[in-house]
Amino acid sequence: MASVNKRKRGRKPKSDPPSTVDILTSTDPSTSTHIDDVVFSVSNVELIEPPPSSTSHRPRRGRPRKIPNLPENSNPENGKPLKVSSPTRRLIDKPNGVASPIVNAAVAKVMPAMDAVVKVFCVHTEPNYSLPWQRKRQYSSSSSGFVINGRRILTNAHSVEHYTQVKLKKRGSDTKYVATVLAIGTECDIALLTVDDDEFWEGISPVEFGDLPALQDAVTVVGYPIGGDTISVTSGVVSRIEILSYVHGSTELLGLQIDAAINSGNSGGPAFNDKGNCVGIAFQSLKHEDVENIGYVIPTPVIMHFIKDYEKNVAYTGFPILGVEWQKMENPDLRLSMGMKPDQKGVRIRRIDPTSPESMMLMPSDVILSFDGVDIANDGTVPFRHGERIGFSYLVSQKYSGDSAAVKVLRRNSEILNFNIKLATQMRLIPAHNKGRPPSYYIIAGFVFTTASVPYLRSEYGKDYEYEAPVKLLDKLLHEFRQSPDEQIVVVSQVLVADINIGYEDIVNTQVLAFNGEAVKNLKSLASMVEKCNNEFLKFDLEYQQVVVLQTKTAKSATSDILTTHCIPFAMSEDLRT
């Protein structure tokens, strides 16, 4: 393997990613040096750091603009007073600078619900995945949230991820109230909070939810973005409704695209319709040189799924998925070879997750014809409202973990089969998140063993880990399924240099395949095997045909001195000690 100063295995991107999605949490300027620590990326979509906090008005270059000497609040066209319904609503671009009466009417209806919008202050302390016995320096961020029924507050999951302390401030108040985090939905990027202090709830009316909006429906986003301390209101319309990539959760769920300007700090803020009902939560925006004002909102079906899941299980259990990879059946020759009739449509199963309930019933090359009675088209879409279609994963996401679904498939012998499948959440071989848990580690003779995860790869290789990480790990990240529910990818993270491990110093981020001839299933099993080993030697078989051999007694006795030298409190993480 390459040394610290050598280039690590992987590919270098030929050019910058074509587009980025910005998570909208505003980071405290005093900790701006730690913004890179919260950068995430999923396939070709990456999160970028929030814009610099120094957004105060700068002097314009050149000659000052001449301003006509008109009475205060007058219309420059006719000199008459200009009526604006809300002091926080900026005028839309019109030749005469007059705000649209339709937009003003929508904002006016939203005004009573604006008192339910709160500012969220969070202090984060992230795990250090490269040095798993430590945590990184804490940093602060601010975002938005809003009050719902049951003395609860909704915000984004990324707004309170790895939280140490969360505080809330109401509109027009100078008091910050300590909040309790009830649940964090990583996949759907939603978090649920509450406040024990009764004073916080005085004078607040909870937000009411509305139905899923239609295209071109007016929406008003309310929150506390960067650029000021007071509440901000921006308006626009719904421009697209489809299955979106949720960058923080590395999942695909229903989402709304809107053209209202939303910026860092808007995270967790509500989007209202023209009736003053909440239709979504602002959570990310698209940044690209060729686009403007493209923001994304978590719609009410996803929000209500999160809330009902919490109320049903007193915890967040997640969104179930159909544990298969499928292929479109748009090619007529492919359909003919699969024995499909002209009136039959569906998608072909390529692979099945061996740990999913579907693996007991479905088979590769089965054609899924329908899900819960809804026919699936050859491109994998299903009908969605009038004149619209959407990916059939939307039907799966409407279910809850443990629910059953009717699946009709066509097998290669033209046999139509009906199955009643119990749905479950899926864990990846290399997980996208550790869900707030600190990383696991085990140290013997200076060898630091840990588990591969996306946060770990990001910590080691930065936001371009998809190009810089070892190819073998990337292949497992993108294409491999777990063969058992407790399977993990165990790697040698680094070697803490000592006399006993001379010659092994350059081993870094290499998978451990076997120990003393026995396959390594997960980190806990490896630690147990090493601790109980009575053989003369400890032999580790690594990826790329590398072998590490250590004398057992010498290795175990040297570990204590190595831990003391590097100020490491324990040879293994707490979850492995219990």
mmCIF file of C-alpha atoms in Angstrom, residues 46-273:
data_model
loop_
_atom_site.group_PDB
_atom_site.id
_atom_site.type_symbol
_atom_site.label_atom_id
_atom_site.label_comp_id
_atom_site.label_asym_id
_atom_site.label_seq_id
_atom_site.Cartn_x
_atom_site.Cartn_y
_atom_site.Cartn_z
ATOM 1 C CA GLU A 46 -21.996 16.525 -3.400
ATOM 2 C CA LEU A 47 -22.718 18.861 -0.558
ATOM 3 C CA ILE A 48 -20.737 22.047 -0.550
ATOM 4 C CA GLU A 49 -19.783 24.152 2.433
ATOM 5 C CA PRO A 50 -22.121 27.025 3.314
ATOM 6 C CA PRO A 51 -21.271 30.409 1.819
ATOM 7 C CA PRO A 52 -18.984 32.648 3.892
ATOM 8 C CA SER A 53 -20.787 34.317 6.744
ATOM 9 C CA SER A 54 -19.443 37.733 5.794
ATOM 10 C CA THR A 55 -22.528 38.612 3.796
ATOM 11 C CA SER A 56 -22.818 42.223 4.881
ATOM 12 C CA HIS A 57 -23.454 44.793 2.166
ATOM 13 C CA ARG A 58 -20.284 45.772 0.377
ATOM 14 C CA PRO A 59 -19.784 49.134 -1.331
ATOM 15 C CA ARG A 60 -20.519 49.057 -5.069
ATOM 16 C CA ARG A 61 -17.643 49.686 -7.429
ATOM 17 C CA GLY A 62 -17.729 52.787 -9.608
ATOM 18 C CA ARG A 63 -19.910 55.855 -9.537
ATOM 19 C CA PRO A 64 -22.792 55.901 -7.022
ATOM 20 C CA ARG A 65 -26.204 55.237 -8.540
ATOM 21 C CA LYS A 66 -28.476 58.281 -8.763
ATOM 22 C CA ILE A 67 -31.710 57.860 -6.846
ATOM 23 C CA PRO A 68 -34.714 60.089 -7.633
ATOM 24 C CA ASN A 69 -35.778 62.324 -4.769
ATOM 25 C CA LEU A 70 -39.214 60.808 -4.065
ATOM 26 C CA PRO A 71 -41.305 60.778 -0.916
ATOM 27 C CA GLU A 72 -40.797 57.839 1.399
ATOM 28 C CA ASN A 73 -42.612 54.616 0.360
ATOM 29 C CA SER A 74 -43.632 56.112 -2.975
ATOM 30 C CA ASN A 75 -43.966 54.363 -6.320
ATOM 31 C CA PRO A 76 -41.339 55.690 -8.767
ATOM 32 C CA GLU A 77 -43.859 55.432 -11.626
ATOM 33 C CA ASN A 78 -46.663 57.554 -10.290
ATOM 34 C CA GLY A 79 -45.338 58.943 -6.987
ATOM 35 C CA LYS A 80 -48.193 57.385 -5.002
ATOM 36 C CA PRO A 81 -47.566 55.407 -1.801
ATOM 37 C CA LEU A 82 -46.395 51.867 -2.418
ATOM 38 C CA LYS A 83 -48.169 49.251 -0.306
ATOM 39 C CA VAL A 84 -46.127 46.209 0.748
ATOM 40 C CA SER A 85 -47.897 43.551 2.806
ATOM 41 C CA SER A 86 -44.839 42.310 4.704
ATOM 42 C CA PRO A 87 -41.649 44.152 5.682
ATOM 43 C CA THR A 88 -39.687 40.903 5.347
ATOM 44 C CA ARG A 89 -40.880 40.142 1.791
ATOM 45 C CA ARG A 90 -38.548 41.417 -0.914
ATOM 46 C CA LEU A 91 -40.102 42.819 -4.081
ATOM 47 C CA ILE A 92 -40.117 40.495 -7.044
ATOM 48 C CA ASP A 93 -38.469 41.599 -10.273
ATOM 49 C CA LYS A 94 -40.923 43.906 -12.002
ATOM 50 C CA PRO A 95 -40.114 46.868 -14.247
ATOM 51 C CA ASN A 96 -41.626 49.269 -11.743
ATOM 52 C CA GLY A 97 -40.488 47.392 -8.610
ATOM 53 C CA VAL A 98 -44.056 46.679 -7.484
ATOM 54 C CA ALA A 99 -44.658 43.353 -5.719
ATOM 55 C CA SER A 100 -47.158 40.964 -7.254
ATOM 56 C CA PRO A 101 -50.528 41.218 -5.487
ATOM 57 C CA ILE A 102 -50.886 37.414 -5.690
ATOM 58 C CA VAL A 103 -47.584 36.871 -3.910
ATOM 59 C CA ASN A 104 -48.426 39.548 -1.333
ATOM 60 C CA ALA A 105 -51.760 37.874 -0.636
ATOM 61 C CA ALA A 106 -50.013 34.532 -0.105
ATOM 62 C CA VAL A 107 -47.521 36.079 2.303
ATOM 63 C CA ALA A 108 -50.312 37.800 4.203
ATOM 64 C CA LYS A 109 -52.022 34.452 4.815
ATOM 65 C CA VAL A 110 -48.747 32.968 6.028
ATOM 66 C CA MET A 111 -48.172 35.722 8.583
ATOM 67 C CA PRO A 112 -50.103 34.101 11.492
ATOM 68 C CA ALA A 113 -48.070 30.869 11.147
ATOM 69 C CA MET A 114 -44.736 32.685 11.104
ATOM 70 C CA ASP A 115 -44.717 32.899 14.904
ATOM 71 C CA ALA A 116 -44.367 29.100 14.968
ATOM 72 C CA VAL A 117 -41.046 29.293 13.079
ATOM 73 C CA VAL A 118 -38.031 29.146 15.420
ATOM 74 C CA LYS A 119 -34.287 29.529 15.021
ATOM 75 C CA VAL A 120 -32.263 26.428 15.881
ATOM 76 C CA PHE A 121 -28.797 26.755 17.433
ATOM 77 C CA CYS A 122 -26.747 23.566 17.614
ATOM 78 C CA VAL A 123 -23.295 22.714 18.938
ATOM 79 C CA HIS A 124 -21.895 19.690 17.105
ATOM 80 C CA THR A 125 -19.101 17.368 18.218
ATOM 81 C CA GLU A 126 -18.354 14.905 15.452
ATOM 82 C CA PRO A 127 -16.518 11.614 15.832
ATOM 83 C CA ASN A 128 -13.009 11.424 14.430
ATOM 84 C CA TYR A 129 -13.186 8.418 12.129
ATOM 85 C CA SER A 130 -9.464 8.525 11.368
ATOM 86 C CA LEU A 131 -8.624 8.551 15.110
ATOM 87 C CA PRO A 132 -11.717 6.737 16.412
ATOM 88 C CA TRP A 133 -10.797 7.043 20.100
ATOM 89 C CA GLN A 134 -11.138 10.851 19.781
ATOM 90 C CA ARG A 135 -13.725 13.424 18.790
ATOM 91 C CA LYS A 136 -13.214 16.501 16.649
ATOM 92 C CA ARG A 137 -13.321 20.048 17.949
ATOM 93 C CA GLN A 138 -16.879 21.256 18.481
ATOM 94 C CA TYR A 139 -18.443 23.809 16.148
ATOM 95 C CA SER A 140 -21.721 25.731 16.035
ATOM 96 C CA SER A 141 -24.414 26.085 13.394
ATOM 97 C CA SER A 142 -27.777 27.763 13.030
ATOM 98 C CA SER A 143 -30.825 26.683 11.071
ATOM 99 C CA SER A 144 -34.615 26.854 11.209
ATOM 100 C CA GLY A 145 -37.480 24.809 12.605
ATOM 101 C CA PHE A 146 -41.191 25.064 13.314
ATOM 102 C CA VAL A 147 -43.684 24.004 15.979
ATOM 103 C CA ILE A 148 -46.219 21.225 15.320
ATOM 104 C CA ASN A 149 -48.904 19.598 17.440
ATOM 105 C CA GLY A 150 -47.928 17.785 20.625
ATOM 106 C CA ARG A 151 -45.380 20.370 21.857
ATOM 107 C CA ARG A 152 -42.896 19.243 19.244
ATOM 108 C CA ILE A 153 -40.608 20.963 16.737
ATOM 109 C CA LEU A 154 -39.506 19.750 13.318
ATOM 110 C CA THR A 155 -36.164 20.585 11.717
ATOM 111 C CA ASN A 156 -33.624 18.848 9.478
ATOM 112 C CA ALA A 157 -31.558 15.871 10.628
ATOM 113 C CA HIS A 158 -28.353 17.431 9.335
ATOM 114 C CA SER A 159 -29.101 20.522 11.449
ATOM 115 C CA VAL A 160 -28.657 18.523 14.675
ATOM 116 C CA GLU A 161 -26.368 15.696 13.553
ATOM 117 C CA HIS A 162 -23.771 14.761 16.192
ATOM 118 C CA TYR A 163 -25.348 17.324 18.503
ATOM 119 C CA THR A 164 -23.953 18.162 21.904
ATOM 120 C CA GLN A 165 -26.488 20.857 22.723
ATOM 121 C CA VAL A 166 -29.518 22.238 20.878
ATOM 122 C CA LYS A 167 -31.209 25.538 21.690
ATOM 123 C CA LEU A 168 -34.238 27.251 20.172
ATOM 124 C CA LYS A 169 -35.216 30.905 19.952
ATOM 125 C CA LYS A 170 -38.693 32.129 19.122
ATOM 126 C CA ARG A 171 -39.426 34.988 16.769
ATOM 127 C CA GLY A 172 -39.077 38.304 18.541
ATOM 128 C CA SER A 173 -37.605 36.715 21.669
ATOM 129 C CA ASP A 174 -34.161 37.205 23.204
ATOM 130 C CA THR A 175 -34.223 33.912 25.138
ATOM 131 C CA LYS A 176 -32.736 30.622 23.989
ATOM 132 C CA TYR A 177 -34.412 27.480 25.313
ATOM 133 C CA VAL A 178 -32.600 24.160 25.627
ATOM 134 C CA ALA A 179 -34.227 21.517 23.435
ATOM 135 C CA THR A 180 -34.344 17.730 23.657
ATOM 136 C CA VAL A 181 -33.852 15.656 20.500
ATOM 137 C CA LEU A 182 -36.585 13.012 20.319
ATOM 138 C CA ALA A 183 -35.727 11.360 17.008
ATOM 139 C CA ILE A 184 -33.421 11.808 14.028
ATOM 140 C CA GLY A 185 -34.472 10.409 10.646
ATOM 141 C CA THR A 186 -31.220 10.237 8.729
ATOM 142 C CA GLU A 187 -32.717 8.881 5.485
ATOM 143 C CA CYS A 188 -35.461 11.505 5.221
ATOM 144 C CA ASP A 189 -33.340 14.305 6.763
ATOM 145 C CA ILE A 190 -35.916 15.164 9.455
ATOM 146 C CA ALA A 191 -35.450 15.546 13.213
ATOM 147 C CA LEU A 192 -38.024 15.904 15.986
ATOM 148 C CA LEU A 193 -37.360 18.109 19.032
ATOM 149 C CA THR A 194 -39.169 19.249 22.142
ATOM 150 C CA VAL A 195 -38.660 21.805 24.929
ATOM 151 C CA ASP A 196 -39.410 21.086 28.592
ATOM 152 C CA ASP A 197 -39.740 24.739 29.618
ATOM 153 C CA ASP A 198 -43.453 25.687 29.621
ATOM 154 C CA GLU A 199 -42.564 29.331 28.942
ATOM 155 C CA PHE A 200 -41.386 28.416 25.460
ATOM 156 C CA TRP A 201 -44.856 27.255 24.406
ATOM 157 C CA GLU A 202 -46.667 30.419 25.487
ATOM 158 C CA GLY A 203 -48.230 32.297 22.571
ATOM 159 C CA ILE A 204 -47.296 29.707 19.915
ATOM 160 C CA SER A 205 -49.900 28.071 17.691
ATOM 161 C CA PRO A 206 -48.692 24.886 15.966
ATOM 162 C CA VAL A 207 -48.393 24.749 12.198
ATOM 163 C CA GLU A 208 -51.089 22.876 10.286
ATOM 164 C CA PHE A 209 -50.107 20.597 7.416
ATOM 165 C CA GLY A 210 -51.601 20.857 3.938
ATOM 166 C CA ASP A 211 -51.914 18.430 1.052
ATOM 167 C CA LEU A 212 -49.216 17.748 -1.495
ATOM 168 C CA PRO A 213 -49.228 20.813 -3.777
ATOM 169 C CA ALA A 214 -49.637 20.714 -7.547
ATOM 170 C CA LEU A 215 -47.318 22.147 -10.151
ATOM 171 C CA GLN A 216 -47.295 25.968 -10.259
ATOM 172 C CA ASP A 217 -48.866 26.221 -6.801
ATOM 173 C CA ALA A 218 -47.496 29.174 -4.846
ATOM 174 C CA VAL A 219 -45.173 28.387 -1.921
ATOM 175 C CA THR A 220 -43.634 30.650 0.705
ATOM 176 C CA VAL A 221 -40.456 29.566 2.497
ATOM 177 C CA VAL A 222 -39.914 30.976 5.986
ATOM 178 C CA GLY A 223 -36.735 30.652 7.999
ATOM 179 C CA TYR A 224 -33.558 32.232 9.320
ATOM 180 C CA PRO A 225 -31.005 32.157 6.481
ATOM 181 C CA ILE A 226 -27.611 33.829 6.600
ATOM 182 C CA GLY A 227 -27.468 37.552 5.965
ATOM 183 C CA GLY A 228 -29.391 38.653 9.059
ATOM 184 C CA ASP A 229 -30.798 37.623 12.422
ATOM 185 C CA THR A 230 -34.503 38.207 11.806
ATOM 186 C CA ILE A 231 -36.981 35.968 10.068
ATOM 187 C CA SER A 232 -36.887 35.858 6.265
ATOM 188 C CA VAL A 233 -39.657 35.137 3.749
ATOM 189 C CA THR A 234 -39.209 34.186 0.088
ATOM 190 C CA SER A 235 -41.897 33.125 -2.371
ATOM 191 C CA GLY A 236 -42.060 31.042 -5.516
ATOM 192 C CA VAL A 237 -43.946 28.182 -7.133
ATOM 193 C CA VAL A 238 -43.669 24.396 -7.257
ATOM 194 C CA SER A 239 -41.751 23.644 -10.454
ATOM 195 C CA ARG A 240 -41.291 19.848 -10.201
ATOM 196 C CA ILE A 241 -42.483 16.860 -8.174
ATOM 197 C CA GLU A 242 -40.469 13.654 -8.429
ATOM 198 C CA ILE A 243 -38.244 11.165 -6.612
ATOM 199 C CA LEU A 244 -35.211 13.173 -5.468
ATOM 200 C CA SER A 245 -31.800 12.247 -4.149
ATOM 201 C CA TYR A 246 -31.656 13.142 -0.468
ATOM 202 C CA VAL A 247 -27.986 13.987 -0.177
ATOM 203 C CA HIS A 248 -27.690 13.775 3.598
ATOM 204 C CA GLY A 249 -29.499 10.459 3.825
ATOM 205 C CA SER A 250 -28.048 8.942 0.625
ATOM 206 C CA THR A 251 -31.578 7.851 -0.282
ATOM 207 C CA GLU A 252 -34.218 8.622 -2.891
ATOM 208 C CA LEU A 253 -37.627 9.826 -1.710
ATOM 209 C CA LEU A 254 -40.414 12.046 -2.958
ATOM 210 C CA GLY A 255 -39.432 15.715 -3.107
ATOM 211 C CA LEU A 256 -40.542 19.106 -4.358
ATOM 212 C CA GLN A 257 -38.458 21.441 -6.493
ATOM 213 C CA ILE A 258 -39.302 25.110 -6.048
ATOM 214 C CA ASP A 259 -37.930 28.345 -7.484
ATOM 215 C CA ALA A 260 -38.025 30.318 -4.236
ATOM 216 C CA ALA A 261 -34.635 31.584 -3.075
ATOM 217 C CA ILE A 262 -33.473 29.464 -0.142
ATOM 218 C CA ASN A 263 -30.014 29.700 1.342
ATOM 219 C CA SER A 264 -27.831 28.356 4.131
ATOM 220 C CA GLY A 265 -29.750 28.607 7.403
ATOM 221 C CA ASN A 266 -33.111 27.868 5.746
ATOM 222 C CA SER A 267 -32.668 24.196 6.657
ATOM 223 C CA GLY A 268 -35.672 22.960 8.614
ATOM 224 C CA GLY A 269 -37.824 25.976 7.781
ATOM 225 C CA PRO A 270 -41.410 25.367 6.619
ATOM 226 C CA ALA A 271 -42.784 25.978 3.137
ATOM 227 C CA PHE A 272 -46.364 27.274 3.244
ATOM 228 C CA ASN A 273 -49.075 27.235 0.596
#
